Structure formats: structure tokens, C-alpha cells
Amino acid sequence: MEKRKFDFTIGIFDTISETIKDKILNDSKLSETYGVGIYTDKYVIEELKTYPTKNQNERLEEVKKLKKVDFVFLVNTTEKKELKELVTKAYFDFINAK
């Protein structure tokens, strides 16, 4: 089976359980590059109507430490077109930074 160029997942990632770590590890094996999108504090509070215990920078740093995560990026939408633009930009920023 041929690997995808890149893949990603998106979430709040306030707490990172072993299940989440395993999912990211398993999903990342199916692509050459794997990214994780973190919902911004503003989006979590205003749109998802919940309050993270860690701020977005803390959550970004925690996710960066996970095995097989190549890049992380902030997400402030669930609108398909905007989301596609965010993910694509984050991927190309990562590739160009190499």
C-alpha cells in the first residue's frame, strides 16, 4: 500500500491519553508526513462552548512532543474550504522550512 504524501488530525488536545497517542502513531504510519491541528482558545470557548485547562501554546507544545508528529498548526474553523487552506498552508510551511 502506497503512503499518502501527508495526513492530519484536528482536535483540542487538552489532555492526551494513551488512546490518542496510539491513534496518532498508527495514523501517521500511513503517510510520509503527519500534522496535528490544534483548535485555538477562542474557537474552543466561542464555538465549542467549553474551556480548555491548558492554553493553546501549552497544547501545541505537548502535541509537538508526540512521536511521528511532523508539524502542528492552529485551527479556528470547521468550514471545509477554510480548513483545507489552513492545512495546505501548514503543510507547505513545514516542507519549505526543511
PDB file of N, CA and C in Angstrom, residues 27-96:
ATOM      1  N   ASP A  27      -2.054   6.296  12.717  1.00  0.00           N
ATOM      2  CA  ASP A  27      -2.435   7.079  11.544  1.00  0.00           C
ATOM      3  C   ASP A  27      -1.209   7.631  10.823  1.00  0.00           C
ATOM      4  N   SER A  28      -0.207   8.036  11.581  1.00  0.00           N
ATOM      5  CA  SER A  28       0.987   8.639  10.972  1.00  0.00           C
ATOM      6  C   SER A  28       1.783   7.634  10.146  1.00  0.00           C
ATOM      7  N   LYS A  29       1.644   6.373  10.442  1.00  0.00           N
ATOM      8  CA  LYS A  29       2.357   5.339   9.687  1.00  0.00           C
ATOM      9  C   LYS A  29       1.834   5.218   8.255  1.00  0.00           C
ATOM     10  N   LEU A  30       0.658   5.771   7.997  1.00  0.00           N
ATOM     11  CA  LEU A  30       0.040   5.667   6.676  1.00  0.00           C
ATOM     12  C   LEU A  30       0.398   6.824   5.749  1.00  0.00           C
ATOM     13  N   SER A  31       1.237   7.754   6.253  1.00  0.00           N
ATOM     14  CA  SER A  31       1.617   8.903   5.429  1.00  0.00           C
ATOM     15  C   SER A  31       3.094   9.223   5.624  1.00  0.00           C
ATOM     16  N   GLU A  32       3.645   9.944   4.664  1.00  0.00           N
ATOM     17  CA  GLU A  32       5.043  10.357   4.756  1.00  0.00           C
ATOM     18  C   GLU A  32       5.218  11.467   5.792  1.00  0.00           C
ATOM     19  N   THR A  33       4.230  12.351   5.883  1.00  0.00           N
ATOM     20  CA  THR A  33       4.273  13.495   6.792  1.00  0.00           C
ATOM     21  C   THR A  33       2.935  13.570   7.517  1.00  0.00           C
ATOM     22  N   TYR A  34       3.005  13.859   8.831  1.00  0.00           N
ATOM     23  CA  TYR A  34       1.774  13.894   9.619  1.00  0.00           C
ATOM     24  C   TYR A  34       1.691  15.174  10.435  1.00  0.00           C
ATOM     25  N   GLY A  35       0.555  15.839  10.344  1.00  0.00           N
ATOM     26  CA  GLY A  35       0.336  17.084  11.073  1.00  0.00           C
ATOM     27  C   GLY A  35      -0.827  16.984  12.036  1.00  0.00           C
ATOM     28  N   VAL A  36      -0.792  17.840  13.043  1.00  0.00           N
ATOM     29  CA  VAL A  36      -1.881  17.891  14.017  1.00  0.00           C
ATOM     30  C   VAL A  36      -2.327  19.332  14.157  1.00  0.00           C
ATOM     31  N   GLY A  37      -3.624  19.547  13.948  1.00  0.00           N
ATOM     32  CA  GLY A  37      -4.213  20.865  14.128  1.00  0.00           C
ATOM     33  C   GLY A  37      -4.781  21.001  15.526  1.00  0.00           C
ATOM     34  N   ILE A  38      -4.523  22.143  16.141  1.00  0.00           N
ATOM     35  CA  ILE A  38      -4.986  22.430  17.495  1.00  0.00           C
ATOM     36  C   ILE A  38      -5.994  23.573  17.409  1.00  0.00           C
ATOM     37  N   TYR A  39      -7.197  23.356  17.913  1.00  0.00           N
ATOM     38  CA  TYR A  39      -8.173  24.438  17.934  1.00  0.00           C
ATOM     39  C   TYR A  39      -7.682  25.565  18.841  1.00  0.00           C
ATOM     40  N   THR A  40      -7.847  26.803  18.377  1.00  0.00           N
ATOM     41  CA  THR A  40      -7.434  27.961  19.168  1.00  0.00           C
ATOM     42  C   THR A  40      -8.306  28.080  20.414  1.00  0.00           C
ATOM     43  N   ASP A  41      -7.777  28.774  21.421  1.00  0.00           N
ATOM     44  CA  ASP A  41      -8.549  29.006  22.640  1.00  0.00           C
ATOM     45  C   ASP A  41      -9.874  29.687  22.314  1.00  0.00           C
ATOM     46  N   LYS A  42      -9.804  30.713  21.472  1.00  0.00           N
ATOM     47  CA  LYS A  42     -11.003  31.478  21.112  1.00  0.00           C
ATOM     48  C   LYS A  42     -12.057  30.565  20.475  1.00  0.00           C
ATOM     49  N   TYR A  43     -11.631  29.711  19.556  1.00  0.00           N
ATOM     50  CA  TYR A  43     -12.568  28.815  18.884  1.00  0.00           C
ATOM     51  C   TYR A  43     -13.186  27.822  19.870  1.00  0.00           C
ATOM     52  N   VAL A  44     -12.369  27.266  20.739  1.00  0.00           N
ATOM     53  CA  VAL A  44     -12.863  26.293  21.718  1.00  0.00           C
ATOM     54  C   VAL A  44     -13.919  26.936  22.618  1.00  0.00           C
ATOM     55  N   ILE A  45     -13.630  28.145  23.085  1.00  0.00           N
ATOM     56  CA  ILE A  45     -14.548  28.820  24.005  1.00  0.00           C
ATOM     57  C   ILE A  45     -15.811  29.312  23.297  1.00  0.00           C
ATOM     58  N   GLU A  46     -15.632  30.000  22.171  1.00  0.00           N
ATOM     59  CA  GLU A  46     -16.779  30.618  21.496  1.00  0.00           C
ATOM     60  C   GLU A  46     -17.616  29.654  20.663  1.00  0.00           C
ATOM     61  N   GLU A  47     -16.984  28.707  20.016  1.00  0.00           N
ATOM     62  CA  GLU A  47     -17.720  27.824  19.105  1.00  0.00           C
ATOM     63  C   GLU A  47     -18.037  26.453  19.712  1.00  0.00           C
ATOM     64  N   LEU A  48     -17.101  25.913  20.458  1.00  0.00           N
ATOM     65  CA  LEU A  48     -17.312  24.585  21.037  1.00  0.00           C
ATOM     66  C   LEU A  48     -17.898  24.655  22.444  1.00  0.00           C
ATOM     67  N   LYS A  49     -17.977  25.890  22.964  1.00  0.00           N
ATOM     68  CA  LYS A  49     -18.629  26.152  24.255  1.00  0.00           C
ATOM     69  C   LYS A  49     -18.034  25.336  25.407  1.00  0.00           C
ATOM     70  N   THR A  50     -16.716  25.261  25.440  1.00  0.00           N
ATOM     71  CA  THR A  50     -16.015  24.610  26.537  1.00  0.00           C
ATOM     72  C   THR A  50     -14.744  25.396  26.831  1.00  0.00           C
ATOM     73  N   TYR A  51     -14.119  25.105  27.940  1.00  0.00           N
ATOM     74  CA  TYR A  51     -12.910  25.818  28.341  1.00  0.00           C
ATOM     75  C   TYR A  51     -11.764  24.833  28.514  1.00  0.00           C
ATOM     76  N   PRO A  52     -10.709  24.983  27.723  1.00  0.00           N
ATOM     77  CA  PRO A  52      -9.560  24.091  27.913  1.00  0.00           C
ATOM     78  C   PRO A  52      -8.832  24.439  29.210  1.00  0.00           C
ATOM     79  N   THR A  53      -8.236  23.436  29.834  1.00  0.00           N
ATOM     80  CA  THR A  53      -7.471  23.701  31.054  1.00  0.00           C
ATOM     81  C   THR A  53      -6.073  24.219  30.731  1.00  0.00           C
ATOM     82  N   LYS A  54      -5.607  23.940  29.511  1.00  0.00           N
ATOM     83  CA  LYS A  54      -4.306  24.432  29.050  1.00  0.00           C
ATOM     84  C   LYS A  54      -4.538  25.413  27.909  1.00  0.00           C
ATOM     85  N   ASN A  55      -3.698  26.441  27.816  1.00  0.00           N
ATOM     86  CA  ASN A  55      -3.857  27.381  26.709  1.00  0.00           C
ATOM     87  C   ASN A  55      -3.315  26.765  25.420  1.00  0.00           C
ATOM     88  N   GLN A  56      -3.595  27.410  24.307  1.00  0.00           N
ATOM     89  CA  GLN A  56      -3.246  26.825  23.008  1.00  0.00           C
ATOM     90  C   GLN A  56      -1.740  26.619  22.848  1.00  0.00           C
ATOM     91  N   ASN A  57      -0.918  27.496  23.414  1.00  0.00           N
ATOM     92  CA  ASN A  57       0.532  27.315  23.302  1.00  0.00           C
ATOM     93  C   ASN A  57       0.997  26.087  24.068  1.00  0.00           C
ATOM     94  N   GLU A  58       0.426  25.858  25.241  1.00  0.00           N
ATOM     95  CA  GLU A  58       0.767  24.660  26.012  1.00  0.00           C
ATOM     96  C   GLU A  58       0.337  23.409  25.265  1.00  0.00           C
ATOM     97  N   ARG A  59      -0.848  23.457  24.675  1.00  0.00           N
ATOM     98  CA  ARG A  59      -1.341  22.306  23.925  1.00  0.00           C
ATOM     99  C   ARG A  59      -0.486  22.043  22.684  1.00  0.00           C
ATOM    100  N   LEU A  60      -0.069  23.120  22.006  1.00  0.00           N
ATOM    101  CA  LEU A  60       0.820  22.970  20.848  1.00  0.00           C
ATOM    102  C   LEU A  60       2.124  22.283  21.247  1.00  0.00           C
ATOM    103  N   GLU A  61       2.709  22.742  22.335  1.00  0.00           N
ATOM    104  CA  GLU A  61       3.984  22.180  22.796  1.00  0.00           C
ATOM    105  C   GLU A  61       3.854  20.711  23.169  1.00  0.00           C
ATOM    106  N   GLU A  62       2.768  20.349  23.812  1.00  0.00           N
ATOM    107  CA  GLU A  62       2.554  18.949  24.189  1.00  0.00           C
ATOM    108  C   GLU A  62       2.420  18.056  22.952  1.00  0.00           C
ATOM    109  N   VAL A  63       1.687  18.526  21.963  1.00  0.00           N
ATOM    110  CA  VAL A  63       1.488  17.726  20.748  1.00  0.00           C
ATOM    111  C   VAL A  63       2.794  17.623  19.959  1.00  0.00           C
ATOM    112  N   LYS A  64       3.591  18.676  19.939  1.00  0.00           N
ATOM    113  CA  LYS A  64       4.882  18.637  19.237  1.00  0.00           C
ATOM    114  C   LYS A  64       5.779  17.526  19.767  1.00  0.00           C
ATOM    115  N   LYS A  65       5.612  17.162  21.017  1.00  0.00           N
ATOM    116  CA  LYS A  65       6.448  16.141  21.652  1.00  0.00           C
ATOM    117  C   LYS A  65       6.054  14.717  21.266  1.00  0.00           C
ATOM    118  N   LEU A  66       4.895  14.551  20.657  1.00  0.00           N
ATOM    119  CA  LEU A  66       4.427  13.204  20.321  1.00  0.00           C
ATOM    120  C   LEU A  66       5.232  12.607  19.175  1.00  0.00           C
ATOM    121  N   LYS A  67       5.478  11.307  19.271  1.00  0.00           N
ATOM    122  CA  LYS A  67       6.190  10.596  18.212  1.00  0.00           C
ATOM    123  C   LYS A  67       5.394  10.668  16.915  1.00  0.00           C
ATOM    124  N   LYS A  68       6.141  10.838  15.845  1.00  0.00           N
ATOM    125  CA  LYS A  68       5.609  10.816  14.479  1.00  0.00           C
ATOM    126  C   LYS A  68       4.782  12.048  14.092  1.00  0.00           C
ATOM    127  N   VAL A  69       4.737  13.070  14.936  1.00  0.00           N
ATOM    128  CA  VAL A  69       4.074  14.320  14.572  1.00  0.00           C
ATOM    129  C   VAL A  69       5.140  15.221  13.943  1.00  0.00           C
ATOM    130  N   ASP A  70       4.956  15.541  12.660  1.00  0.00           N
ATOM    131  CA  ASP A  70       5.942  16.340  11.941  1.00  0.00           C
ATOM    132  C   ASP A  70       5.707  17.841  12.078  1.00  0.00           C
ATOM    133  N   PHE A  71       4.441  18.235  12.134  1.00  0.00           N
ATOM    134  CA  PHE A  71       4.137  19.651  12.269  1.00  0.00           C
ATOM    135  C   PHE A  71       2.804  19.842  12.973  1.00  0.00           C
ATOM    136  N   VAL A  72       2.665  20.981  13.626  1.00  0.00           N
ATOM    137  CA  VAL A  72       1.411  21.345  14.283  1.00  0.00           C
ATOM    138  C   VAL A  72       0.978  22.709  13.769  1.00  0.00           C
ATOM    139  N   PHE A  73      -0.314  22.966  13.850  1.00  0.00           N
ATOM    140  CA  PHE A  73      -0.841  24.237  13.360  1.00  0.00           C
ATOM    141  C   PHE A  73      -2.128  24.565  14.102  1.00  0.00           C
ATOM    142  N   LEU A  74      -2.438  25.852  14.153  1.00  0.00           N
ATOM    143  CA  LEU A  74      -3.650  26.300  14.835  1.00  0.00           C
ATOM    144  C   LEU A  74      -4.839  26.275  13.887  1.00  0.00           C
ATOM    145  N   VAL A  75      -5.996  25.952  14.438  1.00  0.00           N
ATOM    146  CA  VAL A  75      -7.235  25.848  13.665  1.00  0.00           C
ATOM    147  C   VAL A  75      -8.306  26.693  14.339  1.00  0.00           C
ATOM    148  N   ASN A  76      -8.988  27.510  13.538  1.00  0.00           N
ATOM    149  CA  ASN A  76     -10.047  28.367  14.083  1.00  0.00           C
ATOM    150  C   ASN A  76     -11.336  28.279  13.271  1.00  0.00           C
ATOM    151  N   THR A  77     -11.547  27.139  12.626  1.00  0.00           N
ATOM    152  CA  THR A  77     -12.734  26.961  11.800  1.00  0.00           C
ATOM    153  C   THR A  77     -13.038  25.477  11.613  1.00  0.00           C
ATOM    154  N   THR A  78     -14.263  25.200  11.236  1.00  0.00           N
ATOM    155  CA  THR A  78     -14.614  23.864  10.754  1.00  0.00           C
ATOM    156  C   THR A  78     -15.192  23.961   9.341  1.00  0.00           C
ATOM    157  N   GLU A  79     -15.164  25.171   8.803  1.00  0.00           N
ATOM    158  CA  GLU A  79     -15.650  25.395   7.435  1.00  0.00           C
ATOM    159  C   GLU A  79     -14.663  24.722   6.482  1.00  0.00           C
ATOM    160  N   LYS A  80     -15.183  23.857   5.611  1.00  0.00           N
ATOM    161  CA  LYS A  80     -14.358  22.983   4.781  1.00  0.00           C
ATOM    162  C   LYS A  80     -13.299  23.716   3.946  1.00  0.00           C
ATOM    163  N   LYS A  81     -13.698  24.762   3.247  1.00  0.00           N
ATOM    164  CA  LYS A  81     -12.764  25.475   2.376  1.00  0.00           C
ATOM    165  C   LYS A  81     -11.652  26.139   3.190  1.00  0.00           C
ATOM    166  N   GLU A  82     -12.020  26.808   4.283  1.00  0.00           N
ATOM    167  CA  GLU A  82     -11.023  27.467   5.130  1.00  0.00           C
ATOM    168  C   GLU A  82     -10.093  26.443   5.769  1.00  0.00           C
ATOM    169  N   LEU A  83     -10.656  25.332   6.192  1.00  0.00           N
ATOM    170  CA  LEU A  83      -9.868  24.272   6.808  1.00  0.00           C
ATOM    171  C   LEU A  83      -8.851  23.709   5.813  1.00  0.00           C
ATOM    172  N   LYS A  84      -9.292  23.497   4.595  1.00  0.00           N
ATOM    173  CA  LYS A  84      -8.387  22.985   3.555  1.00  0.00           C
ATOM    174  C   LYS A  84      -7.230  23.959   3.333  1.00  0.00           C
ATOM    175  N   GLU A  85      -7.526  25.250   3.319  1.00  0.00           N
ATOM    176  CA  GLU A  85      -6.484  26.262   3.140  1.00  0.00           C
ATOM    177  C   GLU A  85      -5.498  26.254   4.312  1.00  0.00           C
ATOM    178  N   LEU A  86      -6.013  26.157   5.544  1.00  0.00           N
ATOM    179  CA  LEU A  86      -5.149  26.114   6.729  1.00  0.00           C
ATOM    180  C   LEU A  86      -4.211  24.907   6.708  1.00  0.00           C
ATOM    181  N   VAL A  87      -4.772  23.758   6.418  1.00  0.00           N
ATOM    182  CA  VAL A  87      -3.986  22.524   6.407  1.00  0.00           C
ATOM    183  C   VAL A  87      -2.934  22.578   5.300  1.00  0.00           C
ATOM    184  N   THR A  88      -3.333  22.996   4.129  1.00  0.00           N
ATOM    185  CA  THR A  88      -2.401  23.074   2.997  1.00  0.00           C
ATOM    186  C   THR A  88      -1.266  24.046   3.295  1.00  0.00           C
ATOM    187  N   LYS A  89      -1.600  25.212   3.849  1.00  0.00           N
ATOM    188  CA  LYS A  89      -0.573  26.202   4.190  1.00  0.00           C
ATOM    189  C   LYS A  89       0.381  25.646   5.235  1.00  0.00           C
ATOM    190  N   ALA A  90      -0.135  24.998   6.261  1.00  0.00           N
ATOM    191  CA  ALA A  90       0.706  24.425   7.313  1.00  0.00           C
ATOM    192  C   ALA A  90       1.640  23.364   6.738  1.00  0.00           C
ATOM    193  N   TYR A  91       1.126  22.547   5.844  1.00  0.00           N
ATOM    194  CA  TYR A  91       1.950  21.502   5.223  1.00  0.00           C
ATOM    195  C   TYR A  91       3.075  22.122   4.403  1.00  0.00           C
ATOM    196  N   PHE A  92       2.744  23.089   3.557  1.00  0.00           N
ATOM    197  CA  PHE A  92       3.775  23.704   2.714  1.00  0.00           C
ATOM    198  C   PHE A  92       4.758  24.535   3.533  1.00  0.00           C
ATOM    199  N   ASP A  93       4.303  25.150   4.618  1.00  0.00           N
ATOM    200  CA  ASP A  93       5.227  25.859   5.523  1.00  0.00           C
ATOM    201  C   ASP A  93       6.232  24.861   6.098  1.00  0.00           C
ATOM    202  N   PHE A  94       5.748  23.698   6.483  1.00  0.00           N
ATOM    203  CA  PHE A  94       6.626  22.661   7.036  1.00  0.00           C
ATOM    204  C   PHE A  94       7.622  22.201   5.972  1.00  0.00           C
ATOM    205  N   ILE A  95       7.159  21.911   4.775  1.00  0.00           N
ATOM    206  CA  ILE A  95       8.026  21.433   3.691  1.00  0.00           C
ATOM    207  C   ILE A  95       9.076  22.491   3.343  1.00  0.00           C
ATOM    208  N   ASN A  96       8.667  23.748   3.265  1.00  0.00           N
ATOM    209  CA  ASN A  96       9.594  24.817   2.890  1.00  0.00           C
ATOM    210  C   ASN A  96      10.601  25.132   3.990  1.00  0.00           C
TER     211      ASN A  96
END
